[in-house]
């Protein structure tokens, strides 16, 4: 029996590490790099910012000029690590993605008690993480690749922290949270909400790490204000607020009147120029772009810089039907669950065509069914890991609304992550439910034997 057990362990480790090595090969060596980033102005901003002195304010919190739009510092930071070489940056993005997924898979199987289930989970997750909707972004130099890689790394560090709430794991989680937050300006809201939920879980499960969870919450609050400060310095909200006013506010007389009453200038001009136009249609985006440097809109942009951001936030809080997309058609709202945006990522070839035809596999209904099962298990067992898919559902439900309302342009690009997380929630929910059933059966067999 001992020899059989040893042999089984060898087979288990061989299968596990073979899968990981092959995954690295697929991600790093299985696609020719092409300079598609040259078609995206964002890439030039990241390159320009990466060339600033690392110890200067211009690197972490730059101000805009006519040729440069400041970005959060994480992407420029990694770009600087490869001497602002775009080809090396693409390779670095692939390496970071591969490492992030490996850490995440380790963190998940750490909660599974059965070795066969661990192997099944590993290969199922590895297959999912070769989906082109995720991997394809690593071929372009935009914030999406590092954002999604660090998001999965963040998931992994959360799960390790749940397993052992040590100071080391807390500090690692904080470090990853900083890097993730400064990939996109919507992340501080999600990180802050997670930290608030984390404190609530302490109260619910009577965990022993209350001080550490409060420290995480305090850090998240500080991170939120620091990132908002850098966004204000860099005027990173100016164009998104204008896009939303032009793309959505101008379509509704009641909304336009509210903004006019709250000090917005040029309301009549906005209606004249944008009423009836879907600005997120690729053929119409140039209409919006042409206004960015149009002197006749200077008064409106000055207002946005001074009062527009706060006014738009006030509007969202006082018009919840707008925030929850009641003014959007069913077709427009379906963009929340978009996938496979090949205009940004090239087309999948070779091995990648397989997962690309498999996913998306799950839907909103299946997600609700699995989460309802998990609610019952959380009530019974009161463990963080069983609550984790529920937490993700809340976080990324909110993220969908925040991102949709933050910018009326390139909505699909800002929301493609929703369907990916939905798939991930379904997969880990299934694994956790099966793990509970296996543990329950093993305990029953042990009881019978005794």
CSV table of C-alpha atoms in Angstrom, one decimal:
chain,number,residue,atom,x,y,z
A,1,UNK,CA,0.0,0.0,0.0
A,2,UNK,CA,2.9,2.4,0.9
A,3,UNK,CA,4.5,1.7,-2.5
A,4,UNK,CA,1.2,2.4,-4.3
A,5,UNK,CA,0.8,5.6,-2.4
A,6,UNK,CA,4.3,6.7,-3.3
A,7,UNK,CA,3.8,5.9,-7.0
A,8,UNK,CA,0.6,7.8,-7.0
A,9,UNK,CA,2.3,10.9,-5.5
A,10,UNK,CA,5.0,10.7,-8.2
A,11,UNK,CA,2.3,10.5,-10.9
A,12,UNK,CA,0.4,13.4,-9.3
A,13,UNK,CA,3.5,15.7,-9.2
A,14,UNK,CA,4.6,14.7,-12.7
A,15,UNK,CA,1.1,15.5,-14.1
A,16,UNK,CA,0.9,18.8,-12.2
A,17,UNK,CA,4.3,20.2,-13.2
A,18,UNK,CA,4.0,18.9,-16.8
A,19,UNK,CA,0.8,20.9,-17.1
A,20,UNK,CA,2.5,24.1,-15.7
A,21,UNK,CA,5.5,23.8,-18.0
A,22,UNK,CA,3.4,23.2,-21.0
A,23,UNK,CA,1.3,26.2,-20.1
A,24,UNK,CA,4.4,28.4,-19.9
A,25,UNK,CA,5.4,27.1,-23.4
A,26,UNK,CA,2.0,27.9,-24.9
A,27,UNK,CA,1.9,31.4,-23.5
A,28,UNK,CA,5.6,32.4,-24.1
A,29,UNK,CA,6.5,30.6,-27.3
A,30,UNK,CA,3.4,29.8,-29.3
A,31,UNK,CA,2.6,33.1,-31.0
A,32,UNK,CA,4.6,35.5,-33.2
A,33,UNK,CA,4.8,39.1,-31.8
A,34,UNK,CA,3.6,41.7,-34.2
A,35,UNK,CA,3.7,45.5,-33.5
A,36,UNK,CA,-0.1,46.0,-33.2
A,37,UNK,CA,0.5,48.5,-30.4
A,38,UNK,CA,1.6,51.1,-33.0
A,39,UNK,CA,-2.1,51.7,-33.8
A,40,UNK,CA,-3.0,52.7,-30.2
A,41,UNK,CA,-2.0,56.2,-28.9
A,42,UNK,CA,-2.2,54.8,-25.3
A,43,UNK,CA,1.0,52.8,-26.0
A,44,UNK,CA,2.9,55.9,-26.9
A,45,UNK,CA,1.9,57.5,-23.6
A,46,UNK,CA,3.1,54.5,-21.6
A,47,UNK,CA,6.4,54.6,-23.5
A,48,UNK,CA,6.9,58.3,-22.9
A,49,UNK,CA,6.1,58.1,-19.2
A,50,UNK,CA,8.4,55.1,-18.8
A,51,UNK,CA,11.3,57.2,-20.0
A,52,UNK,CA,10.9,59.6,-17.0
A,53,UNK,CA,13.3,59.4,-14.1
A,54,UNK,CA,12.0,56.7,-11.7
A,55,UNK,CA,12.6,59.0,-8.7
A,56,UNK,CA,10.8,61.9,-10.2
A,57,UNK,CA,7.2,63.1,-9.7
A,58,UNK,CA,6.8,63.0,-13.5
A,59,UNK,CA,7.0,59.2,-13.4
A,60,UNK,CA,4.4,58.5,-10.7
A,61,UNK,CA,2.2,61.6,-10.9
A,62,UNK,CA,2.9,63.5,-14.2
A,63,UNK,CA,0.9,66.4,-15.5
A,64,UNK,CA,-0.5,66.4,-19.0
A,65,UNK,CA,0.6,68.3,-22.0
A,66,UNK,CA,-0.7,68.6,-25.6
A,67,UNK,CA,1.3,65.5,-26.7
A,68,UNK,CA,1.0,63.4,-23.6
A,69,UNK,CA,-1.9,62.0,-21.5
A,70,UNK,CA,-0.7,60.8,-18.1
A,71,UNK,CA,-1.4,57.2,-17.0
A,72,UNK,CA,-1.3,55.3,-13.7
A,73,UNK,CA,2.3,54.2,-13.0
A,74,UNK,CA,2.2,50.4,-13.1
A,75,UNK,CA,2.4,49.9,-16.9
A,76,UNK,CA,5.1,52.5,-17.3
A,77,UNK,CA,7.0,50.9,-14.4
A,78,UNK,CA,7.2,47.5,-16.1
A,79,UNK,CA,7.9,49.2,-19.4
A,80,UNK,CA,10.9,50.9,-17.7
A,81,UNK,CA,12.1,47.5,-16.5
A,82,UNK,CA,12.7,46.5,-20.2
A,83,UNK,CA,14.3,49.9,-21.2
A,84,UNK,CA,11.1,51.0,-22.9
A,85,UNK,CA,11.5,48.3,-25.6
A,86,UNK,CA,8.0,47.3,-26.9
A,87,UNK,CA,9.0,43.8,-28.0
A,88,UNK,CA,10.6,43.1,-24.6
A,89,UNK,CA,7.5,44.6,-22.9
A,90,UNK,CA,5.2,42.1,-24.7
A,91,UNK,CA,7.5,39.2,-23.5
A,92,UNK,CA,7.5,40.6,-20.0
A,93,UNK,CA,3.7,40.8,-20.0
A,94,UNK,CA,3.5,37.1,-21.0
A,95,UNK,CA,5.9,36.2,-18.2
A,96,UNK,CA,3.9,38.1,-15.6
A,97,UNK,CA,0.7,36.5,-16.9
A,98,UNK,CA,2.2,33.0,-16.7
A,99,UNK,CA,3.6,33.6,-13.1
A,100,UNK,CA,0.3,35.1,-12.0
A,101,UNK,CA,-1.8,32.2,-13.2
A,102,UNK,CA,0.6,29.7,-11.7
A,103,UNK,CA,0.3,31.4,-8.3
A,104,UNK,CA,-3.5,31.5,-8.6
A,105,UNK,CA,-3.7,27.8,-9.4
A,106,UNK,CA,-1.4,26.9,-6.5
A,107,UNK,CA,-3.7,29.0,-4.2
A,108,UNK,CA,-6.8,27.2,-5.4
A,109,UNK,CA,-5.6,23.6,-5.3
A,110,UNK,CA,-4.3,24.4,-1.8
A,111,UNK,CA,-7.9,24.3,-0.7
A,112,UNK,CA,-8.8,21.0,-2.5
A,113,UNK,CA,-8.3,17.8,-0.4
A,114,UNK,CA,-8.4,15.2,-3.1
A,115,UNK,CA,-5.3,14.7,-5.4
A,116,UNK,CA,-7.3,13.6,-8.4
A,117,UNK,CA,-9.5,16.7,-8.0
A,118,UNK,CA,-6.4,18.8,-7.8
A,119,UNK,CA,-5.1,17.5,-11.1
A,120,UNK,CA,-8.5,17.9,-12.8
A,121,UNK,CA,-8.7,21.5,-11.4
A,122,UNK,CA,-5.2,22.3,-12.6
A,123,UNK,CA,-5.8,21.2,-16.2
A,124,UNK,CA,-9.2,22.7,-16.3
A,125,UNK,CA,-7.9,26.1,-15.1
A,126,UNK,CA,-4.8,25.9,-17.4
A,127,UNK,CA,-7.1,25.3,-20.3
A,128,UNK,CA,-9.3,28.2,-19.3
A,129,UNK,CA,-6.4,30.5,-18.9
A,130,UNK,CA,-5.3,29.9,-22.5
A,131,UNK,CA,-8.5,31.5,-23.7
A,132,UNK,CA,-7.5,34.1,-26.2
A,133,UNK,CA,-9.9,36.6,-24.7
A,134,UNK,CA,-7.4,36.8,-21.8
A,135,UNK,CA,-4.0,35.8,-23.4
A,136,UNK,CA,-4.5,37.9,-26.6
A,137,UNK,CA,-4.1,41.2,-24.7
A,138,UNK,CA,-0.5,40.3,-23.8
A,139,UNK,CA,0.4,41.0,-27.5
A,140,UNK,CA,-0.6,44.6,-27.2
A,141,UNK,CA,0.9,47.3,-24.9
A,142,UNK,CA,-2.2,48.6,-23.2
A,143,UNK,CA,-3.2,48.5,-19.6
A,144,UNK,CA,-5.4,45.5,-20.1
A,145,UNK,CA,-2.7,42.8,-20.0
A,146,UNK,CA,-1.1,43.8,-16.8
A,147,UNK,CA,-4.4,44.7,-15.3
A,148,UNK,CA,-5.9,41.2,-15.8
A,149,UNK,CA,-2.6,39.4,-14.9
A,150,UNK,CA,-2.3,41.4,-11.6
A,151,UNK,CA,-6.0,40.8,-11.0
A,152,UNK,CA,-5.5,37.0,-11.1
A,153,UNK,CA,-2.3,37.4,-8.9
A,154,UNK,CA,-4.5,39.5,-6.5
A,155,UNK,CA,-7.0,36.7,-6.3
A,156,UNK,CA,-4.2,34.2,-5.5
A,157,UNK,CA,-2.7,36.4,-2.8
A,158,UNK,CA,-6.2,36.8,-1.3
A,159,UNK,CA,-6.6,33.1,-1.1
A,160,UNK,CA,-3.2,32.6,0.4
A,161,UNK,CA,-4.1,35.3,3.0
A,162,UNK,CA,-7.3,33.5,3.7
A,163,UNK,CA,-5.4,30.3,4.3
A,164,UNK,CA,-3.0,31.9,6.7
A,165,UNK,CA,-3.5,35.4,7.8
A,166,UNK,CA,0.1,36.1,8.6
A,167,UNK,CA,1.9,39.5,8.4
A,168,UNK,CA,3.9,38.2,5.4
A,169,UNK,CA,0.8,37.3,3.5
A,170,UNK,CA,-0.8,40.6,4.4
A,171,UNK,CA,2.2,42.6,3.1
A,172,UNK,CA,2.3,40.6,-0.1
A,173,UNK,CA,-1.4,41.2,-0.6
A,174,UNK,CA,-0.9,45.0,0.0
A,175,UNK,CA,2.0,45.1,-2.5
A,176,UNK,CA,0.0,43.3,-5.2
A,177,UNK,CA,-3.0,45.6,-4.5
A,178,UNK,CA,-0.8,48.7,-5.1
A,179,UNK,CA,0.4,47.4,-8.5
A,180,UNK,CA,-3.1,46.3,-9.5
A,181,UNK,CA,-4.7,49.5,-8.5
A,182,UNK,CA,-2.3,51.7,-10.5
A,183,UNK,CA,-3.1,49.8,-13.8
A,184,UNK,CA,-6.5,51.4,-14.1
A,185,UNK,CA,-8.3,54.1,-12.1
A,186,UNK,CA,-11.4,51.9,-11.4
A,187,UNK,CA,-9.5,49.4,-9.3
A,188,UNK,CA,-9.2,51.5,-6.1
A,189,UNK,CA,-13.0,51.3,-5.7
A,190,UNK,CA,-12.9,47.5,-6.0
A,191,UNK,CA,-10.0,47.1,-3.6
A,192,UNK,CA,-11.7,49.3,-1.1
A,193,UNK,CA,-15.0,47.4,-1.3
A,194,UNK,CA,-13.1,44.1,-0.9
A,195,UNK,CA,-11.4,45.3,2.2
A,196,UNK,CA,-14.8,46.4,3.7
A,197,UNK,CA,-16.3,43.0,2.9
A,198,UNK,CA,-13.2,41.4,4.5
A,199,UNK,CA,-13.9,43.2,7.8
A,200,UNK,CA,-17.5,42.0,7.6
A,201,UNK,CA,-16.4,38.4,7.1
A,202,UNK,CA,-14.4,38.7,10.4
A,203,UNK,CA,-17.6,39.7,12.2
A,204,UNK,CA,-19.5,36.8,10.5
A,205,UNK,CA,-16.9,34.1,10.9
A,206,UNK,CA,-15.3,35.3,14.2
A,207,UNK,CA,-11.9,35.2,12.6
A,208,UNK,CA,-8.8,35.9,14.7
A,209,UNK,CA,-7.2,38.5,12.3
A,210,UNK,CA,-9.3,41.5,13.0
A,211,UNK,CA,-6.4,43.9,13.4
A,212,UNK,CA,-4.8,42.7,10.1
A,213,UNK,CA,-8.1,43.1,8.3
A,214,UNK,CA,-8.6,46.6,9.7
A,215,UNK,CA,-5.0,47.4,8.6
A,216,UNK,CA,-6.0,46.2,5.1
A,217,UNK,CA,-9.0,48.4,5.2
A,218,UNK,CA,-7.0,51.4,6.3
A,219,UNK,CA,-4.5,50.8,3.6
A,220,UNK,CA,-7.3,50.6,1.0
A,221,UNK,CA,-8.7,53.9,2.1
A,222,UNK,CA,-5.3,55.5,1.8
A,223,UNK,CA,-4.7,53.9,-1.6
A,224,UNK,CA,-8.0,55.2,-2.8
A,225,UNK,CA,-7.2,58.8,-1.9
A,226,UNK,CA,-3.6,58.7,-3.2
A,227,UNK,CA,-4.7,57.3,-6.6
A,228,UNK,CA,-7.5,59.9,-6.9
A,229,UNK,CA,-4.9,62.6,-6.1
A,230,UNK,CA,-2.6,61.4,-8.9
A,231,UNK,CA,-5.6,61.2,-11.3
A,232,UNK,CA,-6.5,64.8,-10.5
A,233,UNK,CA,-2.9,66.0,-11.0
A,234,UNK,CA,-2.8,64.1,-14.4
A,235,UNK,CA,-6.4,65.2,-15.3
A,236,UNK,CA,-7.0,61.5,-16.1
A,237,UNK,CA,-10.8,62.0,-15.6
A,238,UNK,CA,-11.2,64.8,-18.1
A,239,UNK,CA,-11.7,62.8,-21.3
A,240,UNK,CA,-13.8,60.0,-19.7
A,241,UNK,CA,-16.2,62.6,-18.2
A,242,UNK,CA,-16.5,64.4,-21.5
A,243,UNK,CA,-17.1,61.1,-23.3
A,244,UNK,CA,-19.9,60.3,-20.9
A,245,UNK,CA,-21.5,63.7,-21.2
A,246,UNK,CA,-21.3,63.7,-25.0
A,247,UNK,CA,-22.2,60.1,-25.4
A,248,UNK,CA,-25.0,59.6,-22.8
A,249,UNK,CA,-26.0,62.8,-21.1
A,250,UNK,CA,-26.6,64.7,-24.3
A,251,UNK,CA,-29.1,62.1,-25.4
A,252,UNK,CA,-31.6,63.0,-22.7
A,253,UNK,CA,-33.3,66.4,-22.2
A,254,UNK,CA,-33.8,65.8,-18.5
A,255,UNK,CA,-30.1,65.0,-18.0
A,256,UNK,CA,-28.9,67.9,-20.0
A,257,UNK,CA,-31.2,70.3,-18.0
A,258,UNK,CA,-29.8,68.9,-14.7
A,259,UNK,CA,-26.2,69.5,-15.8
A,260,UNK,CA,-27.0,73.0,-17.1
A,261,UNK,CA,-28.7,73.9,-13.8
A,262,UNK,CA,-25.5,72.6,-12.1
A,263,UNK,CA,-23.3,75.0,-14.1
A,264,UNK,CA,-22.3,73.0,-17.2
A,265,UNK,CA,-21.7,75.4,-20.2
A,266,UNK,CA,-22.4,74.7,-23.9
A,267,UNK,CA,-25.3,72.4,-23.3
A,268,UNK,CA,-27.1,73.4,-26.5
A,269,UNK,CA,-23.9,72.8,-28.5
A,270,UNK,CA,-23.5,69.3,-27.0
A,271,UNK,CA,-27.1,68.4,-28.0
A,272,UNK,CA,-26.6,69.8,-31.5
A,273,UNK,CA,-23.3,67.9,-32.0
A,274,UNK,CA,-24.1,64.6,-30.3
A,275,UNK,CA,-27.8,64.0,-30.0
A,276,UNK,CA,-28.7,60.7,-31.8
A,277,UNK,CA,-25.1,59.6,-32.3
A,278,UNK,CA,-23.8,56.4,-30.8
A,279,UNK,CA,-20.3,57.6,-29.9
A,280,UNK,CA,-19.1,54.1,-29.1
A,281,UNK,CA,-19.7,53.0,-32.7
A,282,UNK,CA,-16.3,52.8,-34.3
A,283,UNK,CA,-17.4,55.0,-37.2
A,284,UNK,CA,-18.5,57.7,-34.8
A,285,UNK,CA,-15.6,57.9,-32.4
A,286,UNK,CA,-13.7,60.3,-34.6
A,287,UNK,CA,-16.5,62.8,-33.9
A,288,UNK,CA,-15.6,62.7,-30.2
A,289,UNK,CA,-11.9,62.7,-30.8
A,290,UNK,CA,-12.2,65.8,-33.0
A,291,UNK,CA,-13.6,67.8,-30.1
A,292,UNK,CA,-10.7,67.1,-27.7
A,293,UNK,CA,-8.7,69.9,-29.3
A,294,UNK,CA,-11.6,72.0,-30.6
A,295,UNK,CA,-11.3,75.5,-29.2
A,296,UNK,CA,-15.1,75.9,-29.3
A,297,UNK,CA,-15.2,73.3,-26.5
A,298,UNK,CA,-12.5,74.9,-24.3
A,299,UNK,CA,-15.1,76.3,-21.9
A,300,UNK,CA,-16.6,72.9,-21.4
A,301,UNK,CA,-13.2,71.2,-20.8
A,302,UNK,CA,-12.3,74.0,-18.3
A,303,UNK,CA,-15.5,73.3,-16.4
A,304,UNK,CA,-14.9,69.6,-16.4
A,305,UNK,CA,-11.4,70.2,-14.9
A,306,UNK,CA,-12.8,72.5,-12.2
A,307,UNK,CA,-16.2,71.2,-11.3
A,308,UNK,CA,-17.2,68.5,-13.9
A,309,UNK,CA,-15.9,65.4,-12.1
A,310,UNK,CA,-17.6,66.2,-8.8
A,311,UNK,CA,-20.8,67.2,-10.7
A,312,UNK,CA,-20.9,63.9,-12.7
A,313,UNK,CA,-20.3,61.9,-9.4
A,314,UNK,CA,-23.2,63.8,-7.8
A,315,UNK,CA,-25.3,63.0,-10.8
A,316,UNK,CA,-24.6,59.3,-10.5
A,317,UNK,CA,-25.5,59.3,-6.8
A,318,UNK,CA,-28.7,61.2,-7.4
A,319,UNK,CA,-29.8,59.3,-10.6
A,320,UNK,CA,-29.5,55.7,-9.6
A,321,UNK,CA,-31.6,54.6,-12.6
A,322,UNK,CA,-28.8,56.1,-14.8
A,323,UNK,CA,-26.1,54.3,-12.8
A,324,UNK,CA,-27.9,51.0,-13.1
A,325,UNK,CA,-28.2,51.5,-16.9
A,326,UNK,CA,-32.0,52.0,-17.1
A,327,UNK,CA,-31.5,54.4,-19.9
A,328,UNK,CA,-29.6,51.9,-22.0
A,329,UNK,CA,-31.2,49.5,-24.5
A,330,UNK,CA,-30.9,45.7,-24.1
A,331,UNK,CA,-28.4,45.6,-27.0
A,332,UNK,CA,-26.2,48.2,-25.4
A,333,UNK,CA,-26.4,46.5,-22.0
A,334,UNK,CA,-25.2,43.2,-23.5
A,335,UNK,CA,-21.8,44.9,-23.9
A,336,UNK,CA,-21.3,44.2,-20.2
A,337,UNK,CA,-20.8,40.5,-21.1
A,338,UNK,CA,-18.7,41.0,-24.3
A,339,UNK,CA,-15.8,38.8,-25.2
A,340,UNK,CA,-13.2,38.1,-27.9
A,341,UNK,CA,-12.4,41.7,-28.9
A,342,UNK,CA,-10.0,40.7,-31.7
A,343,UNK,CA,-9.6,44.3,-32.9
A,344,UNK,CA,-7.3,44.8,-29.9
A,345,UNK,CA,-5.7,41.4,-29.7
A,346,UNK,CA,-5.2,40.0,-33.3
A,347,UNK,CA,-6.9,36.7,-34.1
A,348,UNK,CA,-6.3,33.4,-32.3
A,349,UNK,CA,-4.3,30.8,-34.2
A,350,UNK,CA,-3.1,27.2,-33.6
A,351,UNK,CA,-3.7,25.9,-30.1
A,352,UNK,CA,-5.6,29.1,-29.1
A,353,UNK,CA,-8.5,28.3,-31.4
A,354,UNK,CA,-9.5,25.4,-29.1
A,355,UNK,CA,-10.3,27.4,-25.9
A,356,UNK,CA,-11.6,30.2,-28.1
A,357,UNK,CA,-14.4,27.9,-29.3
A,358,UNK,CA,-15.0,26.6,-25.8
A,359,UNK,CA,-15.4,29.9,-23.9
A,360,UNK,CA,-17.5,31.7,-23.0
A,361,UNK,CA,-19.2,28.5,-21.7
A,362,UNK,CA,-21.2,29.6,-18.7
A,363,UNK,CA,-23.9,32.3,-18.4
A,364,UNK,CA,-25.5,34.5,-15.7
A,365,UNK,CA,-28.1,31.9,-14.9
A,366,UNK,CA,-25.6,29.1,-14.2
A,367,UNK,CA,-23.6,31.6,-12.0
A,368,UNK,CA,-26.7,32.4,-9.9
A,369,UNK,CA,-27.4,28.6,-9.4
A,370,UNK,CA,-23.9,27.8,-8.2
A,371,UNK,CA,-23.7,30.9,-6.0
A,372,UNK,CA,-27.0,29.9,-4.3
A,373,UNK,CA,-25.5,26.5,-3.5
A,374,UNK,CA,-22.5,28.3,-2.1
A,375,UNK,CA,-24.6,30.6,0.1
A,376,UNK,CA,-26.0,27.5,1.8
A,377,UNK,CA,-22.5,26.0,2.2
A,378,UNK,CA,-21.2,29.4,3.6
A,379,UNK,CA,-24.0,29.4,6.2
A,380,UNK,CA,-23.2,25.9,7.2
A,381,UNK,CA,-19.4,25.9,7.2
A,382,UNK,CA,-18.6,29.6,7.6
A,383,UNK,CA,-15.3,29.6,5.7
A,384,UNK,CA,-13.7,32.4,3.6
A,385,UNK,CA,-12.9,30.2,0.6
A,386,UNK,CA,-16.6,29.2,0.1
A,387,UNK,CA,-17.5,32.9,0.3
A,388,UNK,CA,-14.8,33.9,-2.2
A,389,UNK,CA,-16.9,33.3,-5.4
A,390,UNK,CA,-19.7,35.3,-3.8
A,391,UNK,CA,-17.3,38.1,-3.0
A,392,UNK,CA,-16.1,38.2,-6.6
A,393,UNK,CA,-19.6,38.3,-7.9
A,394,UNK,CA,-20.3,41.4,-5.8
A,395,UNK,CA,-17.0,43.1,-6.6
A,396,UNK,CA,-17.3,42.6,-10.4
A,397,UNK,CA,-21.0,43.4,-10.5
A,398,UNK,CA,-20.1,46.8,-9.1
A,399,UNK,CA,-17.1,47.0,-11.4
A,400,UNK,CA,-19.3,46.5,-14.4
A,401,UNK,CA,-21.5,49.5,-13.4
A,402,UNK,CA,-18.5,51.7,-12.5
A,403,UNK,CA,-16.7,51.0,-15.7
A,404,UNK,CA,-19.8,51.4,-17.9
A,405,UNK,CA,-20.6,54.8,-16.3
A,406,UNK,CA,-17.0,55.9,-16.2
A,407,UNK,CA,-16.5,56.3,-19.9
A,408,UNK,CA,-19.0,56.1,-22.8
A,409,UNK,CA,-16.2,55.3,-25.3
A,410,UNK,CA,-14.8,51.8,-25.9
A,411,UNK,CA,-17.3,50.3,-23.4
A,412,UNK,CA,-16.5,46.7,-24.6
A,413,UNK,CA,-12.8,47.2,-24.0
A,414,UNK,CA,-13.5,48.4,-20.5
A,415,UNK,CA,-15.9,45.6,-19.7
A,416,UNK,CA,-14.5,42.5,-21.4
A,417,UNK,CA,-13.2,41.4,-18.0
A,418,UNK,CA,-16.8,40.8,-16.7
A,419,UNK,CA,-17.4,37.7,-18.7
A,420,UNK,CA,-13.9,36.4,-17.9
A,421,UNK,CA,-14.5,36.7,-14.2
A,422,UNK,CA,-18.0,35.2,-14.6
A,423,UNK,CA,-16.4,32.1,-16.2
A,424,UNK,CA,-13.8,31.9,-13.4
A,425,UNK,CA,-16.5,32.2,-10.7
A,426,UNK,CA,-18.4,29.3,-12.3
A,427,UNK,CA,-15.3,27.1,-12.5
A,428,UNK,CA,-14.1,27.6,-9.0
A,429,UNK,CA,-17.7,27.3,-7.6
A,430,UNK,CA,-17.9,23.9,-9.2
A,431,UNK,CA,-14.5,22.8,-7.8
A,432,UNK,CA,-15.4,24.0,-4.3
A,433,UNK,CA,-18.8,22.3,-4.3
A,434,UNK,CA,-17.3,19.0,-5.5
A,435,UNK,CA,-14.6,19.4,-2.8
A,436,UNK,CA,-17.2,19.8,-0.1
A,437,UNK,CA,-19.1,16.7,-1.4
A,438,UNK,CA,-15.8,14.6,-1.4
A,439,UNK,CA,-15.0,15.7,2.1
A,440,UNK,CA,-18.5,14.9,3.3
A,441,UNK,CA,-18.3,11.4,1.7
A,442,UNK,CA,-14.9,10.7,3.2
A,443,UNK,CA,-16.1,11.7,6.7
A,444,UNK,CA,-19.1,9.4,6.2
A,445,UNK,CA,-16.9,6.5,5.2
A,446,UNK,CA,-14.6,7.1,8.2
A,447,UNK,CA,-17.6,7.2,10.5
A,448,UNK,CA,-18.8,3.8,9.1
A,449,UNK,CA,-15.4,2.2,9.5
A,450,UNK,CA,-15.1,3.4,13.1
